[in-house]
PDB file of C-alpha atoms and ligand atoms in Angstrom:
ATOM      1  CA  MET T 153      21.178  -4.963   8.327  1.00 44.00           C
ATOM      2  CA  SER T 154      17.488  -4.470   8.019  1.00 59.00           C
ATOM      3  CA  THR T 155      15.411  -7.567   9.130  1.00 82.00           C
ATOM      4  CA  ARG T 156      12.440  -6.129   6.994  1.00 94.00           C
ATOM      5  CA  ARG T 157      11.263  -8.298   4.174  1.00 96.00           C
ATOM      6  CA  LYS T 158      10.541  -6.261   0.957  1.00 98.00           C
ATOM      7  CA  LEU T 159       6.894  -6.028  -0.125  1.00 98.00           C
ATOM      8  CA  VAL T 160       5.680  -5.266  -3.650  1.00 98.00           C
ATOM      9  CA  ALA T 161       1.886  -4.842  -3.606  1.00 98.00           C
ATOM     10  CA  GLY T 162       0.016  -3.835  -6.985  1.00 98.00           C
ATOM     11  CA  ASN T 163      -3.019  -1.598  -6.701  1.00 98.00           C
ATOM     12  CA  TRP T 164      -5.061  -2.743  -9.651  1.00 98.00           C
ATOM     13  CA  LYS T 165      -7.521   0.648  -8.829  1.00 98.00           C
ATOM     14  CA  MET T 166     -10.775   0.201 -10.801  1.00 98.00           C
ATOM     15  CA  HIS T 167      -9.144  -1.748 -13.518  1.00 98.00           C
ATOM     16  CA  GLY T 168      -9.399  -5.559 -14.674  1.00 98.00           C
ATOM     17  CA  SER T 169     -11.964  -7.997 -15.997  1.00 98.00           C
ATOM     18  CA  ARG T 170     -12.171 -11.694 -15.352  1.00 98.00           C
ATOM     19  CA  PRO T 171     -10.270 -12.873 -18.405  1.00 98.00           C
ATOM     20  CA  ALA T 172      -7.481 -10.066 -17.991  1.00 98.00           C
ATOM     21  CA  ASN T 173      -7.022 -10.937 -14.171  1.00 98.00           C
ATOM     22  CA  ALA T 174      -6.796 -14.654 -15.071  1.00 98.00           C
ATOM     23  CA  GLU T 175      -3.992 -13.913 -17.707  1.00 98.00           C
ATOM     24  CA  LEU T 176      -2.143 -11.433 -15.450  1.00 98.00           C
ATOM     25  CA  LEU T 177      -2.208 -13.726 -12.404  1.00 98.00           C
ATOM     26  CA  ALA T 178      -1.396 -16.813 -14.333  1.00 98.00           C
ATOM     27  CA  THR T 179       1.728 -14.974 -15.699  1.00 98.00           C
ATOM     28  CA  VAL T 180       2.794 -13.608 -12.509  1.00 98.00           C
ATOM     29  CA  LEU T 181       2.568 -17.154 -10.726  1.00 98.00           C
ATOM     30  CA  ALA T 182       4.531 -18.732 -13.454  1.00 98.00           C
ATOM     31  CA  ALA T 183       7.377 -16.246 -12.686  1.00 98.00           C
ATOM     32  CA  ARG T 184       7.755 -17.279  -9.047  1.00 97.00           C
ATOM     33  CA  PRO T 185       9.629 -17.732  -6.992  1.00 97.00           C
ATOM     34  CA  PHE T 186      10.255 -14.133  -5.862  1.00 98.00           C
ATOM     35  CA  THR T 187      12.568 -13.193  -3.069  1.00 97.00           C
ATOM     36  CA  ALA T 188      10.237 -10.123  -1.947  1.00 98.00           C
ATOM     37  CA  ASP T 189       6.756 -10.632  -0.674  1.00 98.00           C
ATOM     38  CA  VAL T 190       4.135  -9.880  -3.416  1.00 98.00           C
ATOM     39  CA  ALA T 191       0.605  -9.128  -3.119  1.00 98.00           C
ATOM     40  CA  VAL T 192      -2.213  -7.738  -5.382  1.00 99.00           C
ATOM     41  CA  CYS T 193      -5.082  -5.253  -4.064  1.00 99.00           C
ATOM     42  CA  VAL T 194      -8.035  -6.005  -6.452  1.00 98.00           C
ATOM     43  CA  PRO T 195     -11.399  -4.565  -6.726  1.00 98.00           C
ATOM     44  CA  PHE T 196     -13.799  -6.296  -4.135  1.00 98.00           C
ATOM     45  CA  VAL T 197     -15.792  -8.143  -6.655  1.00 98.00           C
ATOM     46  CA  PHE T 198     -12.750  -9.984  -8.045  1.00 98.00           C
ATOM     47  CA  LEU T 199     -11.520 -11.003  -4.439  1.00 98.00           C
ATOM     48  CA  HIS T 200     -13.135 -14.338  -4.376  1.00 98.00           C
ATOM     49  CA  GLU T 201     -11.718 -15.499  -7.717  1.00 98.00           C
ATOM     50  CA  THR T 202      -8.240 -13.877  -6.921  1.00 98.00           C
ATOM     51  CA  ALA T 203      -8.259 -15.871  -3.753  1.00 98.00           C
ATOM     52  CA  SER T 204      -9.031 -19.197  -5.486  1.00 98.00           C
ATOM     53  CA  THR T 205      -6.239 -18.460  -8.079  1.00 98.00           C
ATOM     54  CA  LEU T 206      -3.631 -17.492  -5.394  1.00 98.00           C
ATOM     55  CA  ALA T 207      -4.639 -19.873  -2.687  1.00 97.00           C
ATOM     56  CA  ALA T 208      -2.030 -22.352  -3.221  1.00 97.00           C
ATOM     57  CA  SER T 209       0.736 -20.032  -3.771  1.00 98.00           C
ATOM     58  CA  ASP T 210       2.780 -17.433  -1.749  1.00 97.00           C
ATOM     59  CA  ILE T 211       1.383 -14.457  -3.440  1.00 98.00           C
ATOM     60  CA  ARG T 212      -0.974 -12.603  -1.196  1.00 98.00           C
ATOM     61  CA  TRP T 213      -4.214 -10.653  -1.993  1.00 98.00           C
ATOM     62  CA  GLY T 214      -6.049  -7.684  -0.397  1.00 98.00           C
ATOM     63  CA  ALA T 215      -8.746  -4.920  -0.982  1.00 98.00           C
ATOM     64  CA  GLN T 216      -8.279  -1.403  -1.838  1.00 98.00           C
ATOM     65  CA  ASP T 217     -10.530  -0.077   1.020  1.00 98.00           C
ATOM     66  CA  VAL T 218     -12.429  -1.152   4.086  1.00 98.00           C
ATOM     67  CA  SER T 219     -15.259   0.192   5.982  1.00 98.00           C
ATOM     68  CA  ALA T 220     -14.723   1.550   9.481  1.00 98.00           C
ATOM     69  CA  GLN T 221     -17.805  -0.207  10.606  1.00 98.00           C
ATOM     70  CA  ALA T 222     -17.998  -3.785  11.759  1.00 97.00           C
ATOM     71  CA  GLN T 223     -21.642  -4.219  10.219  1.00 97.00           C
ATOM     72  CA  GLY T 224     -24.915  -2.792   9.848  1.00 98.00           C
ATOM     73  CA  ALA T 225     -26.987  -0.348   7.664  1.00 98.00           C
ATOM     74  CA  PHE T 226     -24.172   0.798   5.481  1.00 98.00           C
ATOM     75  CA  THR T 227     -25.122   0.269   1.967  1.00 98.00           C
ATOM     76  CA  GLY T 228     -22.258  -0.308  -0.362  1.00 97.00           C
ATOM     77  CA  GLU T 229     -19.615  -0.808   2.412  1.00 98.00           C
ATOM     78  CA  ILE T 230     -17.257  -3.707   2.858  1.00 98.00           C
ATOM     79  CA  SER T 231     -16.403  -4.682   6.350  1.00 98.00           C
ATOM     80  CA  ALA T 232     -12.949  -5.760   7.629  1.00 98.00           C
ATOM     81  CA  GLY T 233     -14.802  -9.262   8.539  1.00 98.00           C
ATOM     82  CA  MET T 234     -15.869  -9.771   5.113  1.00 98.00           C
ATOM     83  CA  LEU T 235     -12.417  -9.112   3.795  1.00 98.00           C
ATOM     84  CA  ALA T 236     -10.939 -11.520   6.384  1.00 98.00           C
ATOM     85  CA  GLU T 237     -13.431 -14.342   5.022  1.00 98.00           C
ATOM     86  CA  CYS T 238     -12.191 -13.721   1.553  1.00 98.00           C
ATOM     87  CA  GLY T 239      -8.494 -14.401   2.815  1.00 98.00           C
ATOM     88  CA  CYS T 240      -7.186 -10.848   2.473  1.00 98.00           C
ATOM     89  CA  ARG T 241      -3.931 -10.314   3.949  1.00 98.00           C
ATOM     90  CA  TYR T 242      -3.880  -6.556   3.187  1.00 98.00           C
ATOM     91  CA  ALA T 243      -6.354  -3.502   2.753  1.00 98.00           C
ATOM     92  CA  LEU T 244      -5.248  -0.300   1.413  1.00 98.00           C
ATOM     93  CA  VAL T 245      -6.430   2.528   3.740  1.00 98.00           C
ATOM     94  CA  GLY T 246      -6.503   6.153   3.001  1.00 98.00           C
ATOM     95  CA  HIS T 247      -5.208   6.050  -0.645  1.00 98.00           C
ATOM     96  CA  SER T 248      -4.957   9.714  -1.909  1.00 97.00           C
ATOM     97  CA  GLU T 249      -7.552   8.978  -4.363  1.00 97.00           C
ATOM     98  CA  ARG T 250     -10.046   8.075  -1.637  1.00 98.00           C
ATOM     99  CA  ARG T 251      -8.857  10.968   0.397  1.00 97.00           C
ATOM    100  CA  ALA T 252      -9.316  13.513  -2.418  1.00 96.00           C
ATOM    101  CA  LEU T 253     -12.493  12.097  -4.361  1.00 97.00           C
ATOM    102  CA  HIS T 254     -14.232  10.577  -1.259  1.00 97.00           C
ATOM    103  CA  GLY T 255     -13.427  13.062   1.273  1.00 96.00           C
ATOM    104  CA  GLU T 256     -11.701  10.763   3.623  1.00 98.00           C
ATOM    105  CA  SER T 257     -10.358  12.379   6.619  1.00 98.00           C
ATOM    106  CA  ASP T 258      -7.231  11.501   8.668  1.00 98.00           C
ATOM    107  CA  GLN T 259      -9.761  10.298  11.400  1.00 97.00           C
ATOM    108  CA  LEU T 260     -11.640   8.044   9.122  1.00 98.00           C
ATOM    109  CA  VAL T 261      -8.427   6.547   7.646  1.00 98.00           C
ATOM    110  CA  ALA T 262      -7.403   5.946  11.195  1.00 98.00           C
ATOM    111  CA  ASP T 263     -10.758   4.192  12.043  1.00 98.00           C
ATOM    112  CA  LYS T 264     -10.443   2.175   8.876  1.00 98.00           C
ATOM    113  CA  ALA T 265      -6.821   0.973   9.742  1.00 98.00           C
ATOM    114  CA  GLN T 266      -8.189  -0.112  13.254  1.00 97.00           C
ATOM    115  CA  ALA T 267     -11.116  -1.923  11.854  1.00 98.00           C
ATOM    116  CA  ALA T 268      -8.896  -3.929   9.427  1.00 98.00           C
ATOM    117  CA  LEU T 269      -6.240  -4.572  12.257  1.00 97.00           C
ATOM    118  CA  GLY T 270      -9.125  -5.840  14.394  1.00 96.00           C
ATOM    119  CA  ARG T 271      -9.968  -8.670  11.963  1.00 97.00           C
ATOM    120  CA  GLY T 272      -6.294  -9.658  11.228  1.00 97.00           C
ATOM    121  CA  VAL T 273      -6.103  -7.754   7.839  1.00 98.00           C
ATOM    122  CA  THR T 274      -2.916  -5.577   7.682  1.00 98.00           C
ATOM    123  CA  PRO T 275      -3.843  -2.066   6.689  1.00 98.00           C
ATOM    124  CA  ILE T 276      -1.420  -0.411   4.056  1.00 98.00           C
ATOM    125  CA  VAL T 277      -1.765   3.173   5.275  1.00 98.00           C
ATOM    126  CA  CYS T 278      -1.123   5.591   2.645  1.00 98.00           C
ATOM    127  CA  VAL T 279       0.100   9.103   3.176  1.00 98.00           C
ATOM    128  CA  GLY T 280       1.651  11.571   0.803  1.00 98.00           C
ATOM    129  CA  GLU T 281       1.605  15.450  -0.054  1.00 97.00           C
ATOM    130  CA  THR T 282       0.223  17.290  -3.143  1.00 96.00           C
ATOM    131  CA  LEU T 283       2.256  19.349  -5.272  1.00 94.00           C
ATOM    132  CA  ALA T 284       1.171  22.501  -3.778  1.00 95.00           C
ATOM    133  CA  GLU T 285       2.097  21.305  -0.230  1.00 96.00           C
ATOM    134  CA  ARG T 286       5.429  20.269  -1.485  1.00 95.00           C
ATOM    135  CA  ASP T 287       5.969  23.401  -3.217  1.00 93.00           C
ATOM    136  CA  ALA T 288       4.965  25.298  -0.021  1.00 96.00           C
ATOM    137  CA  GLY T 289       7.547  23.398   2.103  1.00 96.00           C
ATOM    138  CA  GLN T 290       4.666  21.392   3.855  1.00 97.00           C
ATOM    139  CA  THR T 291       5.657  17.743   2.959  1.00 97.00           C
ATOM    140  CA  GLU T 292       6.978  16.803   6.386  1.00 97.00           C
ATOM    141  CA  ALA T 293       4.197  18.429   8.327  1.00 98.00           C
ATOM    142  CA  VAL T 294       1.450  16.734   5.982  1.00 98.00           C
ATOM    143  CA  VAL T 295       2.800  13.141   6.071  1.00 98.00           C
ATOM    144  CA  LYS T 296       3.592  13.409   9.859  1.00 98.00           C
ATOM    145  CA  ARG T 297      -0.122  14.571  10.510  1.00 98.00           C
ATOM    146  CA  GLN T 298      -1.492  11.792   8.384  1.00 98.00           C
ATOM    147  CA  LEU T 299       0.618   9.191  10.075  1.00 97.00           C
ATOM    148  CA  SER T 300       0.146  10.376  13.583  1.00 96.00           C
ATOM    149  CA  ALA T 301      -3.596  10.128  13.301  1.00 97.00           C
ATOM    150  CA  VAL T 302      -3.184   6.518  12.655  1.00 97.00           C
ATOM    151  CA  ILE T 303      -0.614   5.789  15.161  1.00 95.00           C
ATOM    152  CA  HIS T 304      -2.400   7.453  18.023  1.00 93.00           C
ATOM    153  CA  HIS T 305      -5.630   5.669  17.207  1.00 94.00           C
ATOM    154  CA  LEU T 306      -3.899   2.187  16.913  1.00 92.00           C
ATOM    155  CA  GLY T 307      -1.675   2.641  20.079  1.00 86.00           C
ATOM    156  CA  HIS T 308       0.752  -0.333  20.357  1.00 82.00           C
ATOM    157  CA  CYS T 309      -0.896  -2.021  17.385  1.00 88.00           C
ATOM    158  CA  ALA T 310       0.519   0.590  15.096  1.00 89.00           C
ATOM    159  CA  ALA T 311       3.782  -1.535  15.032  1.00 87.00           C
ATOM    160  CA  GLU T 312       1.756  -3.900  12.668  1.00 91.00           C
ATOM    161  CA  MET T 313       0.685  -1.740   9.886  1.00 96.00           C
ATOM    162  CA  VAL T 314       2.286  -1.143   6.585  1.00 97.00           C
ATOM    163  CA  VAL T 315       2.778   2.407   5.522  1.00 98.00           C
ATOM    164  CA  ALA T 316       3.054   3.516   1.937  1.00 98.00           C
ATOM    165  CA  TYR T 317       4.485   6.931   1.090  1.00 98.00           C
ATOM    166  CA  GLU T 318       2.755   8.120  -2.242  1.00 98.00           C
ATOM    167  CA  PRO T 319       3.446  11.621  -3.209  1.00 97.00           C
ATOM    168  CA  VAL T 320       0.081  12.758  -4.961  1.00 96.00           C
ATOM    169  CA  TRP T 321       2.066  14.450  -7.552  1.00 95.00           C
ATOM    170  CA  ALA T 322       3.927  11.258  -8.488  1.00 94.00           C
ATOM    171  CA  ILE T 323       0.766   8.962  -8.869  1.00 92.00           C
ATOM    172  CA  GLY T 324      -0.116   8.162 -12.488  1.00 89.00           C
ATOM    173  CA  THR T 325       2.064  11.054 -13.856  1.00 90.00           C
ATOM    174  CA  GLY T 326       5.058   9.392 -14.906  1.00 85.00           C
ATOM    175  CA  ARG T 327       6.990  11.776 -12.569  1.00 88.00           C
ATOM    176  CA  THR T 328       8.585   9.712  -9.849  1.00 89.00           C
ATOM    177  CA  ALA T 329      10.041  11.054  -6.580  1.00 91.00           C
ATOM    178  CA  THR T 330      13.898  10.668  -6.833  1.00 96.00           C
ATOM    179  CA  PRO T 331      15.080   8.036  -4.538  1.00 97.00           C
ATOM    180  CA  GLU T 332      16.810  10.816  -2.388  1.00 97.00           C
ATOM    181  CA  GLN T 333      13.254  12.622  -2.050  1.00 97.00           C
ATOM    182  CA  ALA T 334      11.582   9.333  -1.279  1.00 98.00           C
ATOM    183  CA  GLN T 335      14.202   8.161   1.172  1.00 98.00           C
ATOM    184  CA  ALA T 336      13.996  11.480   3.198  1.00 98.00           C
ATOM    185  CA  VAL T 337      10.270  11.125   3.614  1.00 98.00           C
ATOM    186  CA  HIS T 338      10.567   7.399   4.414  1.00 98.00           C
ATOM    187  CA  ALA T 339      13.338   8.106   7.318  1.00 98.00           C
ATOM    188  CA  LEU T 340      11.290  10.753   9.026  1.00 97.00           C
ATOM    189  CA  LEU T 341       8.223   8.532   8.826  1.00 97.00           C
ATOM    190  CA  ARG T 342      10.105   5.536  10.423  1.00 97.00           C
ATOM    191  CA  LEU T 343      11.612   8.008  13.220  1.00 97.00           C
ATOM    192  CA  GLN T 344       7.941   9.131  13.818  1.00 96.00           C
ATOM    193  CA  GLN T 345       6.733   5.460  14.324  1.00 94.00           C
ATOM    194  CA  GLN T 346      10.004   4.697  16.330  1.00 94.00           C
ATOM    195  CA  ALA T 347       9.147   7.692  18.772  1.00 94.00           C
ATOM    196  CA  ALA T 348       5.645   6.623  19.165  1.00 92.00           C
ATOM    197  CA  THR T 349       5.807   2.951  19.380  1.00 90.00           C
ATOM    198  CA  GLY T 350       9.313   1.733  19.933  1.00 91.00           C
ATOM    199  CA  HIS T 351       8.771  -0.303  16.729  1.00 89.00           C
ATOM    200  CA  GLY T 352      10.074   1.935  13.831  1.00 92.00           C
ATOM    201  CA  ALA T 353      12.685  -0.442  12.881  1.00 92.00           C
ATOM    202  CA  LEU T 354      10.213  -3.174  12.053  1.00 92.00           C
ATOM    203  CA  MET T 355       7.655  -1.096  10.082  1.00 94.00           C
ATOM    204  CA  ARG T 356       7.507  -1.680   6.296  1.00 97.00           C
ATOM    205  CA  ILE T 357       7.363   1.431   4.452  1.00 98.00           C
ATOM    206  CA  LEU T 358       6.442   1.401   0.582  1.00 98.00           C
ATOM    207  CA  TYR T 359       6.928   3.965  -1.936  1.00 98.00           C
ATOM    208  CA  GLY T 360       4.340   4.456  -4.458  1.00 97.00           C
ATOM    209  CA  GLY T 361       4.071   6.782  -7.399  1.00 97.00           C
ATOM    210  CA  SER T 362       5.016   5.914 -10.974  1.00 95.00           C
ATOM    211  CA  VAL T 363       7.160   2.940  -9.987  1.00 97.00           C
ATOM    212  CA  LYS T 364       8.382   1.265 -13.084  1.00 97.00           C
ATOM    213  CA  PRO T 365      10.834  -1.458 -14.024  1.00 98.00           C
ATOM    214  CA  ASP T 366      13.424   1.040 -14.791  1.00 97.00           C
ATOM    215  CA  ASN T 367      13.308   3.096 -11.686  1.00 97.00           C
ATOM    216  CA  ALA T 368      12.333   0.530  -9.177  1.00 98.00           C
ATOM    217  CA  ALA T 369      15.682  -0.864  -8.197  1.00 98.00           C
ATOM    218  CA  GLN T 370      17.144   2.562  -7.345  1.00 98.00           C
ATOM    219  CA  LEU T 371      14.296   3.310  -5.140  1.00 98.00           C
ATOM    220  CA  PHE T 372      14.249   0.085  -3.453  1.00 98.00           C
ATOM    221  CA  ALA T 373      17.993   0.108  -2.765  1.00 97.00           C
ATOM    222  CA  GLN T 374      17.386   3.066  -0.290  1.00 98.00           C
ATOM    223  CA  PRO T 375      17.733   2.140   3.306  1.00 97.00           C
ATOM    224  CA  ASP T 376      14.152   2.940   4.445  1.00 98.00           C
ATOM    225  CA  ILE T 377      12.387   1.942   1.232  1.00 98.00           C
ATOM    226  CA  ASP T 378      10.901  -1.445   1.969  1.00 98.00           C
ATOM    227  CA  GLY T 379       9.213  -2.001  -1.345  1.00 98.00           C
ATOM    228  CA  GLY T 380       6.506  -0.520  -3.399  1.00 98.00           C
ATOM    229  CA  LEU T 381       2.875   0.123  -4.044  1.00 98.00           C
ATOM    230  CA  ILE T 382       2.339  -0.162  -7.705  1.00 98.00           C
ATOM    231  CA  GLY T 383      -0.605   1.248  -9.728  1.00 98.00           C
ATOM    232  CA  GLY T 384      -0.239   1.227 -13.563  1.00 97.00           C
ATOM    233  CA  ALA T 385       2.833  -0.998 -14.029  1.00 98.00           C
ATOM    234  CA  SER T 386       0.889  -3.741 -11.805  1.00 98.00           C
ATOM    235  CA  LEU T 387      -1.566  -4.336 -14.632  1.00 98.00           C
ATOM    236  CA  LYS T 388       1.171  -5.466 -17.071  1.00 98.00           C
ATOM    237  CA  ALA T 389       2.499  -8.750 -16.206  1.00 98.00           C
ATOM    238  CA  ALA T 390       6.045  -8.138 -17.585  1.00 98.00           C
ATOM    239  CA  ASP T 391       6.384  -4.860 -15.779  1.00 98.00           C
ATOM    240  CA  PHE T 392       5.095  -6.106 -12.334  1.00 98.00           C
ATOM    241  CA  ILE T 393       7.317  -9.100 -12.452  1.00 98.00           C
ATOM    242  CA  ALA T 394      10.295  -7.073 -13.285  1.00 98.00           C
ATOM    243  CA  ILE T 395       9.360  -4.615 -10.184  1.00 98.00           C
ATOM    244  CA  CYS T 396       9.131  -7.674  -8.070  1.00 98.00           C
ATOM    245  CA  ARG T 397      12.423  -8.944  -8.997  1.00 98.00           C
ATOM    246  CA  ALA T 398      13.901  -5.432  -8.381  1.00 98.00           C
ATOM    247  CA  ALA T 399      12.919  -5.831  -4.825  1.00 98.00           C
ATOM    248  CA  GLY T 400      15.058  -8.821  -4.146  1.00 89.00           C
TER     249      GLY T 400
HETATM  250  P1  13P C 282       1.100   4.484 -10.395  1.00 66.65           P
HETATM  251  O1  13P C 282       2.047   3.428 -10.216  1.00 66.65           O
HETATM  252  O2  13P C 282       0.184   4.385 -11.458  1.00 66.65           O
HETATM  253  O3  13P C 282       1.685   5.884 -10.388  1.00 66.65           O
HETATM  254  O4  13P C 282       0.014   4.602  -9.134  1.00 66.65           O
HETATM  255  C1  13P C 282       0.703   4.735  -7.851  1.00 66.65           C
HETATM  256  C2  13P C 282      -0.380   4.456  -6.882  1.00 66.65           C
HETATM  257  O5  13P C 282      -1.394   5.094  -6.415  1.00 66.65           O
HETATM  258  C3  13P C 282      -0.406   3.001  -6.084  1.00 66.65           C
HETATM  259  O6  13P C 282      -1.337   3.029  -5.155  1.00 66.65           O
END
């Protein structure tokens, strides 16, 4: 029996507005209780208001990125300390959109994960292969390389991160990894963490990529899938609630 609690985290990406967020969060709040842990990762500018809305509940909030730097002349960056001040429980780190569109390297992702953990913010470290990499048989090598950069940087603290396996070809495409495909990658990531830290059994590994109400339960039933990182469906209250319920 797994002792890992399932976690469903919404990644709003660059979506939302104050009225839309208020309506979405009110509907999600009204649907409690959930058995799984539930969180929303919102654009930085909405963190304060999200914190006030959710403060009295068991729903957590987080950011979608964090600076690797503690403070200084880094225009436009947001530090882990600032996220901690906003009450963030989580910060996404190394999402494939940031790796691809903002040139984030494995090393930078590792630095960001460390910066977050150092301020008590749990990094949700995203890994995943592109379609070309999968077709070339490189899935295992790619995700192991991405995870090992973080594990080696964090040392024993690596046990505290959350990992999200998000195959790039499944993000926003409506093309989900099959439960078997996802499970196979999750199992090897867990083994890798176990070999490196001895804490593989405790680490939560989320699946992300076109998770919807009609495929969530099957994905979450896999032994090494500990919940989901939800993009598009997290913006629709009914879908997000259904996915949270599918987790437990
Ligand atoms: P979709 O659920 O929209 O495919 O996005 C997944 C994702 O990137 C979550 O971080």
